[in-house]
Coordinates of C-alpha atoms (C1' of nucleotides) in Angstrom, one line a residue:
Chain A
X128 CA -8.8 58.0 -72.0
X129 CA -9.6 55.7 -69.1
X130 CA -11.7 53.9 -68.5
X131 CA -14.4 56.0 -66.0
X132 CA -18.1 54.4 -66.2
X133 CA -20.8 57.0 -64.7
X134 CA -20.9 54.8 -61.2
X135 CA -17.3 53.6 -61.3
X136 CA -15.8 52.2 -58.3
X137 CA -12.5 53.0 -58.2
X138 CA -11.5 52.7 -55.0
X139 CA -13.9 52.1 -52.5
X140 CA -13.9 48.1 -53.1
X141 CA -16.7 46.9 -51.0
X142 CA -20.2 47.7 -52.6
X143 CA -21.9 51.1 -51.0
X144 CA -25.2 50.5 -49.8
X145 CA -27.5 53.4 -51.3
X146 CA -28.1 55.3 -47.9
X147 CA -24.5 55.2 -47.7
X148 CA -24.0 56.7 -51.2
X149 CA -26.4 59.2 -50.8
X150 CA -25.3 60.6 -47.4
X151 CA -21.6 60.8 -49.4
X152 CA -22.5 63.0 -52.1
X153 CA -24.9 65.2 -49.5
X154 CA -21.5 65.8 -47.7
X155 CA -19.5 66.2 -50.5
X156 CA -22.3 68.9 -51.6
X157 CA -21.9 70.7 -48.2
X158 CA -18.0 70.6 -48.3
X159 CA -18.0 72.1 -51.8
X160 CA -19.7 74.5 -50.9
X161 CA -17.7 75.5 -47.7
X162 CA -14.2 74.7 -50.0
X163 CA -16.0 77.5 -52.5
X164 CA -16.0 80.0 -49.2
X165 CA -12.4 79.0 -48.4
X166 CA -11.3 80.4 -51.7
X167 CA -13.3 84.0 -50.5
X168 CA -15.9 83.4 -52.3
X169 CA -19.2 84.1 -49.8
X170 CA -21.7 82.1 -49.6
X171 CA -24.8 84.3 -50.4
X172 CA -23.3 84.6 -53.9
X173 CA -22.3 81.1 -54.6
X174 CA -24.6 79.1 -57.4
X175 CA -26.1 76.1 -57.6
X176 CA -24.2 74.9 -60.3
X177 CA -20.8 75.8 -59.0
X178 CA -21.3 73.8 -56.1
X179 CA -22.3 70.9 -58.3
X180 CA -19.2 71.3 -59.9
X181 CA -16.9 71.6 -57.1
X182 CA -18.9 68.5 -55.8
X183 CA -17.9 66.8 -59.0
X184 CA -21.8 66.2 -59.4
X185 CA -24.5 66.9 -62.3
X186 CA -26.5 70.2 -61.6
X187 CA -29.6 68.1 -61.7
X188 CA -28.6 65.4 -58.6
X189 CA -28.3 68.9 -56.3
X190 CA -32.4 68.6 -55.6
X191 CA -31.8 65.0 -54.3
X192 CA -30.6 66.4 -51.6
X193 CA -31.8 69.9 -50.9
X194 CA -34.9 71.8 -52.2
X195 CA -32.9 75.0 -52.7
X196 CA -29.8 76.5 -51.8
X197 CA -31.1 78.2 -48.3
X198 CA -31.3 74.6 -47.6
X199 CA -28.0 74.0 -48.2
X200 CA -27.1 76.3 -46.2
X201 CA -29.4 75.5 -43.2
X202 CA -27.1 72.2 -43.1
X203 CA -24.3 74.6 -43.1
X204 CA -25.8 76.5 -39.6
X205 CA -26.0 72.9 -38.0
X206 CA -22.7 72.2 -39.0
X207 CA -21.8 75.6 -37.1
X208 CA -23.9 74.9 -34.4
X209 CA -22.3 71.4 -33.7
X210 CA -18.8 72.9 -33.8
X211 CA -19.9 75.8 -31.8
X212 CA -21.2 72.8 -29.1
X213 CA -17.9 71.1 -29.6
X214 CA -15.9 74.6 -28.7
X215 CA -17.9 73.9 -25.1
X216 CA -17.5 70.6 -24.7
X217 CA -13.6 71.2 -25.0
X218 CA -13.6 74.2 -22.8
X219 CA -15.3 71.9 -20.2
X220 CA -13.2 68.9 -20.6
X221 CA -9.8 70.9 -20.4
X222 CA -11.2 73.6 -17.8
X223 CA -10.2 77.0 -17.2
X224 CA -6.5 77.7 -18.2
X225 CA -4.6 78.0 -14.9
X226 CA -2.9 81.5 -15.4
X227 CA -4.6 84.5 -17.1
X228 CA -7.3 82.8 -17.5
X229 CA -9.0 85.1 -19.8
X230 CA -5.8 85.6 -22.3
X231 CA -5.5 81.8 -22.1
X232 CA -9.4 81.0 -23.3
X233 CA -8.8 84.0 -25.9
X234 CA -5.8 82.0 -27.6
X235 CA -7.2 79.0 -27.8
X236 CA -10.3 80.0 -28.9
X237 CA -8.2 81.4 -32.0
X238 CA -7.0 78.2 -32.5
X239 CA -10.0 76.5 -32.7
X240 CA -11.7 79.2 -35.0
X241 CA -8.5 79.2 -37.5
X242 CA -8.5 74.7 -37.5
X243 CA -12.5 75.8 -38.8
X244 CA -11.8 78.6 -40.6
X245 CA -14.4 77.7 -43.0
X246 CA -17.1 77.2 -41.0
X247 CA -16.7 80.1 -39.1
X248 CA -15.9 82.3 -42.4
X249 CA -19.7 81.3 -43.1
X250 CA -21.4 81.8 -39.9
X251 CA -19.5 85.1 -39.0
X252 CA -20.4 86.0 -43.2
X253 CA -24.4 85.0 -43.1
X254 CA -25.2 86.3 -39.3
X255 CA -25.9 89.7 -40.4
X256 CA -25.7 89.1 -44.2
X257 CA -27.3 86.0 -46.4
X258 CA -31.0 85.7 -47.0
X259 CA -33.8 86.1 -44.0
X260 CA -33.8 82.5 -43.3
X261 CA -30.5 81.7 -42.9
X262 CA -29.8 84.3 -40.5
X263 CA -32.7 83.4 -38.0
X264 CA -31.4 80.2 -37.7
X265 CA -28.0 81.0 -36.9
X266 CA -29.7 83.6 -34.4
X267 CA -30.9 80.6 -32.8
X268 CA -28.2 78.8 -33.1
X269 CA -26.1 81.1 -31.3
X270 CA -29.2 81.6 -28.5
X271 CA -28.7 78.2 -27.9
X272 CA -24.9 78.4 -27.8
X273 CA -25.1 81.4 -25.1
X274 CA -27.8 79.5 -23.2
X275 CA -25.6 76.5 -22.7
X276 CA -22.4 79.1 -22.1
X277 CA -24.9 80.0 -19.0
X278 CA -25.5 76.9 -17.6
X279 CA -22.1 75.7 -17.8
X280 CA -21.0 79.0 -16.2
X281 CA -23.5 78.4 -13.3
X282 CA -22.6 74.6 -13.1
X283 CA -18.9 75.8 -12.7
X284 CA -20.1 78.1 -10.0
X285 CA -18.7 81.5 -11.6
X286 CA -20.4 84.4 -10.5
X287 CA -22.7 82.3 -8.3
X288 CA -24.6 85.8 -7.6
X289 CA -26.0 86.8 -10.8
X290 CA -29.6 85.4 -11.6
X291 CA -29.9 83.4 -14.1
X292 CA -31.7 85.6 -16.5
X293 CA -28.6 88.3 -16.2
X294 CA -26.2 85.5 -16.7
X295 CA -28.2 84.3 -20.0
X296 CA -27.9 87.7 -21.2
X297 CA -24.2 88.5 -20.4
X298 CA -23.3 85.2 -22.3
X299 CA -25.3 86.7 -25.5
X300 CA -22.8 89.7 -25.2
X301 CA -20.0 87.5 -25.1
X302 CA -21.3 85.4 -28.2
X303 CA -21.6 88.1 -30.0
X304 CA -18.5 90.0 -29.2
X305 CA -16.8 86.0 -30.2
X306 CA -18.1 85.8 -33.4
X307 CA -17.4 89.4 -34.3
X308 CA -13.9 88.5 -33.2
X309 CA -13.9 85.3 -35.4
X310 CA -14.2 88.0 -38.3
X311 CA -11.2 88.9 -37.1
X312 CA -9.7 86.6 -36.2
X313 CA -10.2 85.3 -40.3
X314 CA -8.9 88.7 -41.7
X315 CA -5.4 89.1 -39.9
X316 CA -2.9 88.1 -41.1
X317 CA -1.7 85.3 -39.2
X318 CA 1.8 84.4 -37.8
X319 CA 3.4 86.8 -35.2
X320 CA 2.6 90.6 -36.8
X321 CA 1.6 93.5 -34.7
X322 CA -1.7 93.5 -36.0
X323 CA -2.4 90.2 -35.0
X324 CA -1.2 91.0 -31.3
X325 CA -3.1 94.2 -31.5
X326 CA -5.9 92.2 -32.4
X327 CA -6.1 89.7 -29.8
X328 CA -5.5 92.2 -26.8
X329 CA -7.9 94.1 -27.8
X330 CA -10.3 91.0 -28.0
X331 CA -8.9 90.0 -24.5
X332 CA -9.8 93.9 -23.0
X333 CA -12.8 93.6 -24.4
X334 CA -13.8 90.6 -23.0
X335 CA -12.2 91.6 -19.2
X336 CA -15.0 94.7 -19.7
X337 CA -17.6 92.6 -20.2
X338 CA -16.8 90.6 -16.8
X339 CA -15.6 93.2 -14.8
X340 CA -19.3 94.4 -15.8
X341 CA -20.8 91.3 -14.8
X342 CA -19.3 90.9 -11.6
X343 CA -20.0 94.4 -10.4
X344 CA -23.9 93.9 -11.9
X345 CA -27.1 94.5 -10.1
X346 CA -30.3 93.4 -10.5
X347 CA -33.0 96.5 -11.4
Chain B
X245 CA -46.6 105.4 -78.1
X246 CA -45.6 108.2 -76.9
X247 CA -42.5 110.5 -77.8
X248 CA -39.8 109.3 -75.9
X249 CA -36.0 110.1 -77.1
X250 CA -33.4 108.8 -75.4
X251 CA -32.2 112.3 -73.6
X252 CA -36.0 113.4 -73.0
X253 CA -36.4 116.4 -70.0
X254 CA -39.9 115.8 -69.3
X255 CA -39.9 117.7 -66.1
X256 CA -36.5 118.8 -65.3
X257 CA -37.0 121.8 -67.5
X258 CA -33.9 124.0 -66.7
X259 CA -30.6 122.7 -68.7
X260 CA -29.1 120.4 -66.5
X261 CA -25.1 120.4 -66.2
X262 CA -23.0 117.5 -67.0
X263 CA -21.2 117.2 -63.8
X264 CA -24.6 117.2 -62.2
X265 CA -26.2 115.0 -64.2
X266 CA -23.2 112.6 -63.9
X267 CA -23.6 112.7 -60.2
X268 CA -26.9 112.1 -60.3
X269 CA -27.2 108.9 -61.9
X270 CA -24.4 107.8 -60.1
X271 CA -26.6 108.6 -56.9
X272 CA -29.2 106.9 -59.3
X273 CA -27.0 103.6 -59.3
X274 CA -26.5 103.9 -55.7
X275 CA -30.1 104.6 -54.7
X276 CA -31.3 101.6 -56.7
X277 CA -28.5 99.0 -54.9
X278 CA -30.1 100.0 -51.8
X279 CA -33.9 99.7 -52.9
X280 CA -32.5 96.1 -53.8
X281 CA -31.4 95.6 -50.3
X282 CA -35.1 97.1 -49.7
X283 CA -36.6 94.5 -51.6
X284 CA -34.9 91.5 -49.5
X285 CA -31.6 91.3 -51.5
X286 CA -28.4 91.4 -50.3
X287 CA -25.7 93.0 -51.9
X288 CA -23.0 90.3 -52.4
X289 CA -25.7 88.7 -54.6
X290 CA -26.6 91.5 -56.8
X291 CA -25.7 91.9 -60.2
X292 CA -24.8 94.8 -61.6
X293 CA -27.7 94.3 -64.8
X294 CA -30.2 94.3 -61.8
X295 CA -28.6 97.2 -60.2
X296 CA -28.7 99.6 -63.6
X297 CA -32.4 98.3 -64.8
X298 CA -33.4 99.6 -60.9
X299 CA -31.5 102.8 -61.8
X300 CA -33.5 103.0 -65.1
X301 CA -29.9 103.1 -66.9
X302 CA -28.3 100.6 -69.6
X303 CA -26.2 98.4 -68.3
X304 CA -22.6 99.6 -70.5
X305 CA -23.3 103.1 -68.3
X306 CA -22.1 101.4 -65.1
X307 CA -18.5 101.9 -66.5
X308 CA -19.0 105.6 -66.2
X309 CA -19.2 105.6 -62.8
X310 CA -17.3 102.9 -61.2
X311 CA -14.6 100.0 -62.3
X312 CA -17.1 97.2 -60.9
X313 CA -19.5 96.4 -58.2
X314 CA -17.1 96.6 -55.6
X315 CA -16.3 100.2 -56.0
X316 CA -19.9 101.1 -55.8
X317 CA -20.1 98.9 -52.9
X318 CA -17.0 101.4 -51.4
X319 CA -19.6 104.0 -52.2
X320 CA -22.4 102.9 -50.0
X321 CA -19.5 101.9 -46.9
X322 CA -19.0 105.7 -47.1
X323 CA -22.8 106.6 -47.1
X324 CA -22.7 104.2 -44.4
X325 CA -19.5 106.2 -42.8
X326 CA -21.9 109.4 -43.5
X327 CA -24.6 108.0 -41.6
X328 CA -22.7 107.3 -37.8
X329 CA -21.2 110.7 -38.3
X330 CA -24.6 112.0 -38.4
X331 CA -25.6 109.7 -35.7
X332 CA -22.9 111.5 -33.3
X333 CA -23.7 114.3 -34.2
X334 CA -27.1 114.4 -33.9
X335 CA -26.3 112.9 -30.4
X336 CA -24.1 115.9 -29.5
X337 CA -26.7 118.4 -30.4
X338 CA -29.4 117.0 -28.4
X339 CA -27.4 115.4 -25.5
X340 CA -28.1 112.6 -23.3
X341 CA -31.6 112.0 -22.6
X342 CA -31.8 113.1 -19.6
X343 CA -33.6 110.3 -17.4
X344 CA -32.9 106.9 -17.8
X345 CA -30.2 107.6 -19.9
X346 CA -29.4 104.4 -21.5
X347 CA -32.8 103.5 -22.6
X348 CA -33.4 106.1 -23.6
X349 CA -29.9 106.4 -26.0
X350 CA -31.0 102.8 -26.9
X351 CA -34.4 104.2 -28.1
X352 CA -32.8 107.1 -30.1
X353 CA -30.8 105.0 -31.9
X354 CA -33.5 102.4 -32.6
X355 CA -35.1 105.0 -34.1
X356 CA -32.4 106.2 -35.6
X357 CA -31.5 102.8 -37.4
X358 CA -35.6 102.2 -38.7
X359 CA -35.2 105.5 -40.4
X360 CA -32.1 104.7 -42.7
X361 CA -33.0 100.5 -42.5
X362 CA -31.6 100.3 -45.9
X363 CA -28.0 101.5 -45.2
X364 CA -28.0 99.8 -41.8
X365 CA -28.9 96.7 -43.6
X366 CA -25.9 97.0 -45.5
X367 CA -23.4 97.4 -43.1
X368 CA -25.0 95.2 -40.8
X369 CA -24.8 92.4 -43.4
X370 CA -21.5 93.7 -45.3
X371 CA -19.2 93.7 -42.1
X372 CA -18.5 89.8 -41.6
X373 CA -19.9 88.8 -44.9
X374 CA -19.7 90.3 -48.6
X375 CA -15.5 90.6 -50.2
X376 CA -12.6 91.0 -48.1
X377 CA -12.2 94.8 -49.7
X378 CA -15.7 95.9 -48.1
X379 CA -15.4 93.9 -45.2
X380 CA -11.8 95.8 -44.7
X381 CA -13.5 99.7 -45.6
X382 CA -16.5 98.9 -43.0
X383 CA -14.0 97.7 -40.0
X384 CA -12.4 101.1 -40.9
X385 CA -15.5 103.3 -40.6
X386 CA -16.4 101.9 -37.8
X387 CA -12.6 102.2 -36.0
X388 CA -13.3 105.7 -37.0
X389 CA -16.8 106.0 -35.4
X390 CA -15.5 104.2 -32.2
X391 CA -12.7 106.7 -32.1
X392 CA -15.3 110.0 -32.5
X393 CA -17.1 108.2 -30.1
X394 CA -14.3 107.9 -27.8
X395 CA -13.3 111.9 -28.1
X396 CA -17.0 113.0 -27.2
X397 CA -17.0 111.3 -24.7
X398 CA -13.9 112.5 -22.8
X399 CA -15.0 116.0 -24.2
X400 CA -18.2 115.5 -22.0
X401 CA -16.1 114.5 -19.2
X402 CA -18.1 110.8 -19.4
X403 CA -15.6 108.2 -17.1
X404 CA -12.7 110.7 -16.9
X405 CA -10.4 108.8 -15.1
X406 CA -10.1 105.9 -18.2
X407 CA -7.1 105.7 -20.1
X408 CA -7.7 107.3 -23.9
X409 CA -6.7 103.7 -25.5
X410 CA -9.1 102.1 -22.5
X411 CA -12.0 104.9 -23.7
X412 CA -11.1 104.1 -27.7
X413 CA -11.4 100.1 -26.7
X414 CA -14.8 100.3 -24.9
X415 CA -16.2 102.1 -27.3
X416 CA -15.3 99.5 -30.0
X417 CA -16.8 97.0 -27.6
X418 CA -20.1 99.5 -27.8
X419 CA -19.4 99.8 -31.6
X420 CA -20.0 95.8 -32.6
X421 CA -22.9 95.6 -29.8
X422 CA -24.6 98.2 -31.4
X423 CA -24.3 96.8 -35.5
X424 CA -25.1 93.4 -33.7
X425 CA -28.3 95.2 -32.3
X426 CA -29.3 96.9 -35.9
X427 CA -29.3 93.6 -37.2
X428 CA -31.6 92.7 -34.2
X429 CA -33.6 95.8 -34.8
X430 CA -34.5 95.6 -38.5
X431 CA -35.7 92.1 -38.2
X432 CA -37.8 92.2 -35.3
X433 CA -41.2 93.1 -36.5
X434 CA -41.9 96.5 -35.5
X435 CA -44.7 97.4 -33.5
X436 CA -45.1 96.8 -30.1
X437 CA -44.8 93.4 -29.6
X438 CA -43.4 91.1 -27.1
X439 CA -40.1 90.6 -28.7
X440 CA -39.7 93.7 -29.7
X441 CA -39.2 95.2 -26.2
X442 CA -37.6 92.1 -25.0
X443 CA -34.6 93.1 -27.8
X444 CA -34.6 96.7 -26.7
X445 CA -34.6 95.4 -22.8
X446 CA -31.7 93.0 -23.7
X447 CA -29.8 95.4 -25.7
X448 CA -30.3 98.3 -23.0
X449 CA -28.3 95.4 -20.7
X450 CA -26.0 94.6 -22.6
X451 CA -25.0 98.2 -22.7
X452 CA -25.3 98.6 -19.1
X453 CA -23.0 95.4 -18.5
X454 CA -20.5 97.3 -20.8
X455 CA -20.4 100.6 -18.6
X456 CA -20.4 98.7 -15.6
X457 CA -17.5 97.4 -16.8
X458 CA -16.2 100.6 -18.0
X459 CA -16.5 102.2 -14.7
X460 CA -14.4 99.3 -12.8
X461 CA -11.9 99.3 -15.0
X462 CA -8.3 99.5 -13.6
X463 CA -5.3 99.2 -16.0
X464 CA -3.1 96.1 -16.2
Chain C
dA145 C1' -35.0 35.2 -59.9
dA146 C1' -38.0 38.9 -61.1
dT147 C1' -39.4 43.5 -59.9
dT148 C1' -39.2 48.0 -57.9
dT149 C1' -36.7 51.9 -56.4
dG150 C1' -34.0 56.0 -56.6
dA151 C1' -29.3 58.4 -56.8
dG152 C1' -27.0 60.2 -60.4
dT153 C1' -26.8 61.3 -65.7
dG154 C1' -26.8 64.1 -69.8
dA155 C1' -29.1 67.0 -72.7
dA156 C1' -32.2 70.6 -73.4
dC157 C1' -34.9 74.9 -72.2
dA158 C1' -35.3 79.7 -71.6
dT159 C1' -33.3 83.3 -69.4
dA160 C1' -29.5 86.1 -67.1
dT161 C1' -25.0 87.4 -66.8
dG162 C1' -20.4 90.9 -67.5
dT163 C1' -18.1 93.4 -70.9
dT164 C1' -17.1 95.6 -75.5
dC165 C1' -18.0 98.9 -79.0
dA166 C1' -19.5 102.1 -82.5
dC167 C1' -22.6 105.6 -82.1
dC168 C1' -25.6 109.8 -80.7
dG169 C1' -26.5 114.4 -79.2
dA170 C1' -26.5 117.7 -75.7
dA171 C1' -23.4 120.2 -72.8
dC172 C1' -19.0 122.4 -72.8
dT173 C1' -14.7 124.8 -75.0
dT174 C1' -12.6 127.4 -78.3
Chain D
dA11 C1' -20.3 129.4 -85.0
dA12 C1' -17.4 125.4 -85.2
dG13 C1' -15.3 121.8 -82.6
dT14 C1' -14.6 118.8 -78.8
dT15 C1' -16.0 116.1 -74.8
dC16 C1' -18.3 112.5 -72.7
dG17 C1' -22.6 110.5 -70.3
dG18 C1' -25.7 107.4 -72.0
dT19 C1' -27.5 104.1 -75.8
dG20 C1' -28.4 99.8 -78.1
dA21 C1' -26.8 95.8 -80.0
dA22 C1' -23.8 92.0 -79.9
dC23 C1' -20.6 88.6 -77.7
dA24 C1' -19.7 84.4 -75.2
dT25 C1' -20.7 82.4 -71.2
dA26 C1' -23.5 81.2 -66.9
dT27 C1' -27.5 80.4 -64.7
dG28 C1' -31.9 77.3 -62.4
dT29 C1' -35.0 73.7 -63.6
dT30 C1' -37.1 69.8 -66.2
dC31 C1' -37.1 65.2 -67.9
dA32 C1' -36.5 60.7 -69.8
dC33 C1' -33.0 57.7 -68.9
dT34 C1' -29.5 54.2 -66.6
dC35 C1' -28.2 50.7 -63.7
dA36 C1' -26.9 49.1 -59.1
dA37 C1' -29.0 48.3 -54.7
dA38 C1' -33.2 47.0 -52.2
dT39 C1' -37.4 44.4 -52.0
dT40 C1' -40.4 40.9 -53.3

DNA sequence: AATTTGAGTGAACATATGTTCACCGAACTT
DNA sequence: AAGTTCGGTGAACATATGTTCACTCAAATT
């Protein structure tokens, strides 16, 4: 029976300013939740007071933090949408892989998806499913994430001759067939099976469609 | 106060069978999961006390007809499975529309999806979300579909010079774009409204993109 | 130094949940 | 006509849920 007063210290020495605190346990509320998905538990049915618990807080302290749990989970969808950013900002800092280009994005866009797994678990999960809400936001979410796909597509000078209207829209196709493919991604099993090869070059094909498509397209 | 007991046949006067009275309060069960999805609800969060009081049914009769919610879930992927094979179906009776072909499929199908919103909503939200065993039965019905897909297709001679696996891989491709859309469809608001036909117009390009594609393609 | 603030507590509430079980009675079998 | 089967009942169970409220006590403000 140690000692363990409600507010103890333990480790972090220095005293926490209250902001501080708060904006702790708000994250530890939002990682509970997302450690709750990881054990395939989906979000949509998750509780209130299992996420308090994981959190290693008192049911009550949730609504110091969030009004319900859609907000909760609207935290979640800006947690996606800044990863989804960050999956940009990497493919523009490293460029274009030299060789098979296409193959080469495919990989390490499985990478990145399996170092988040949870994340993407819950956006590729509450897209189609969770309550109204949720999946409007990440709707925009992902409209913003396709936008930006454009304009860095155009900035980069790749397929200088579609307008930018077709180019917005072909980047929605590719979202969409990404995060469908993050489901799957998720679901094999991963080291070096069959399916998981099957898997990825059909991702890859699918993909070469879509821009074969884009570069033979014509304006109405 | 009026005579109720418990196995009352206020209308259905004819002696009803066992085996069809099983199977219909098992439809019973099923129907009222879906009028749940009606209402708003998605599936992962329903519990199987809401889903017998819908079906008018104690709860301890679940047991009768399936192990756990999951296995009525397995149910309603099947319904769902039911419902494409009509689609293609319905698509090989009355063939392709015969101007502006696309749109015009696009149109069909919208249609097609409004009328069974409930099942569509289910699948649409089921396939990346709810457990791993649904998520696992839907990717399989709709392998299945993309595959019927595939064989009408080279039945009606459509981009005959396509390898089988190529055809069977585009119309997976087709397959995801078009759940993606039903999720697009059922929560536009109907009517004609401005982003109503701007989904339909964005869908109908994404479609083309893919055939573009299609038609282009040369093996590795 | 005295006061105010507010994140987190702990207990209580009414209500909901999944599962079990002995039981009923109509449909089936003999 | 007598006996068996079995879909559905109703009650009970232990446990889980969302929300509220007065309370604490350290950090922030005065």
């Amino acid at each position: 029976m140690a000692a363990s007063t409600p507010h103890a210290r333990v480790e972090t020495e220095p005293p926490i300013s209250r902001s501080a605190r708060k904006a702790r346990t708000r994250q530890r509320l939002i990682d509970a939740a997302l450690a709750l998905i990881g054990q395939g538990r989906s979000y949509t049915s998750l509780s209130l007071r299992e996420i308090t618990r994981e959190a290693g807080v008192v049911p009550g302290a949730f609504y110091r933090h969030f009004r319900d749990l859609d907000e909760l989970g609207l935290a979640l969808v800006e947690m996606g949408g800044v990863t989804l950013r960050r999956l940009l900002r990497e493919a523009r800092r490293d460029g274009i892989p030299p060789t098979d280009m296409l193959r080469g994005s495919v990989l390490v866009y499985k990478r990145f998806v399996e170092q988040r797994s949870l994340v993407f678990r819950f956006i590729a999960a509450e897209r189609g499913g969770g309550s109204r809400i949720l999946r409007n936001a990440i709707r925009t979410e992902d409209g913003h994430f396709a936008s930006e796909m454009a304009q860095d597509l155009r900035v980069l000078g790749v397929m200088p001759d579609l307008s930018s209207s077709a180019l917005r829209m072909i980047c929605g196709l590719v979202v969409t067939t990404m995060l469908n493919a993050a489901s799957d991604i998720l679901d094999v099993p991963s080291g070096q099976t069959v399916q998981e090869r099957e898997m990825v070059e059909n991702f890859v094909r699918q993909l070469r469609v879509i821009f074969i498509g884009a570069r033979h397209w014509r304006e109405d």
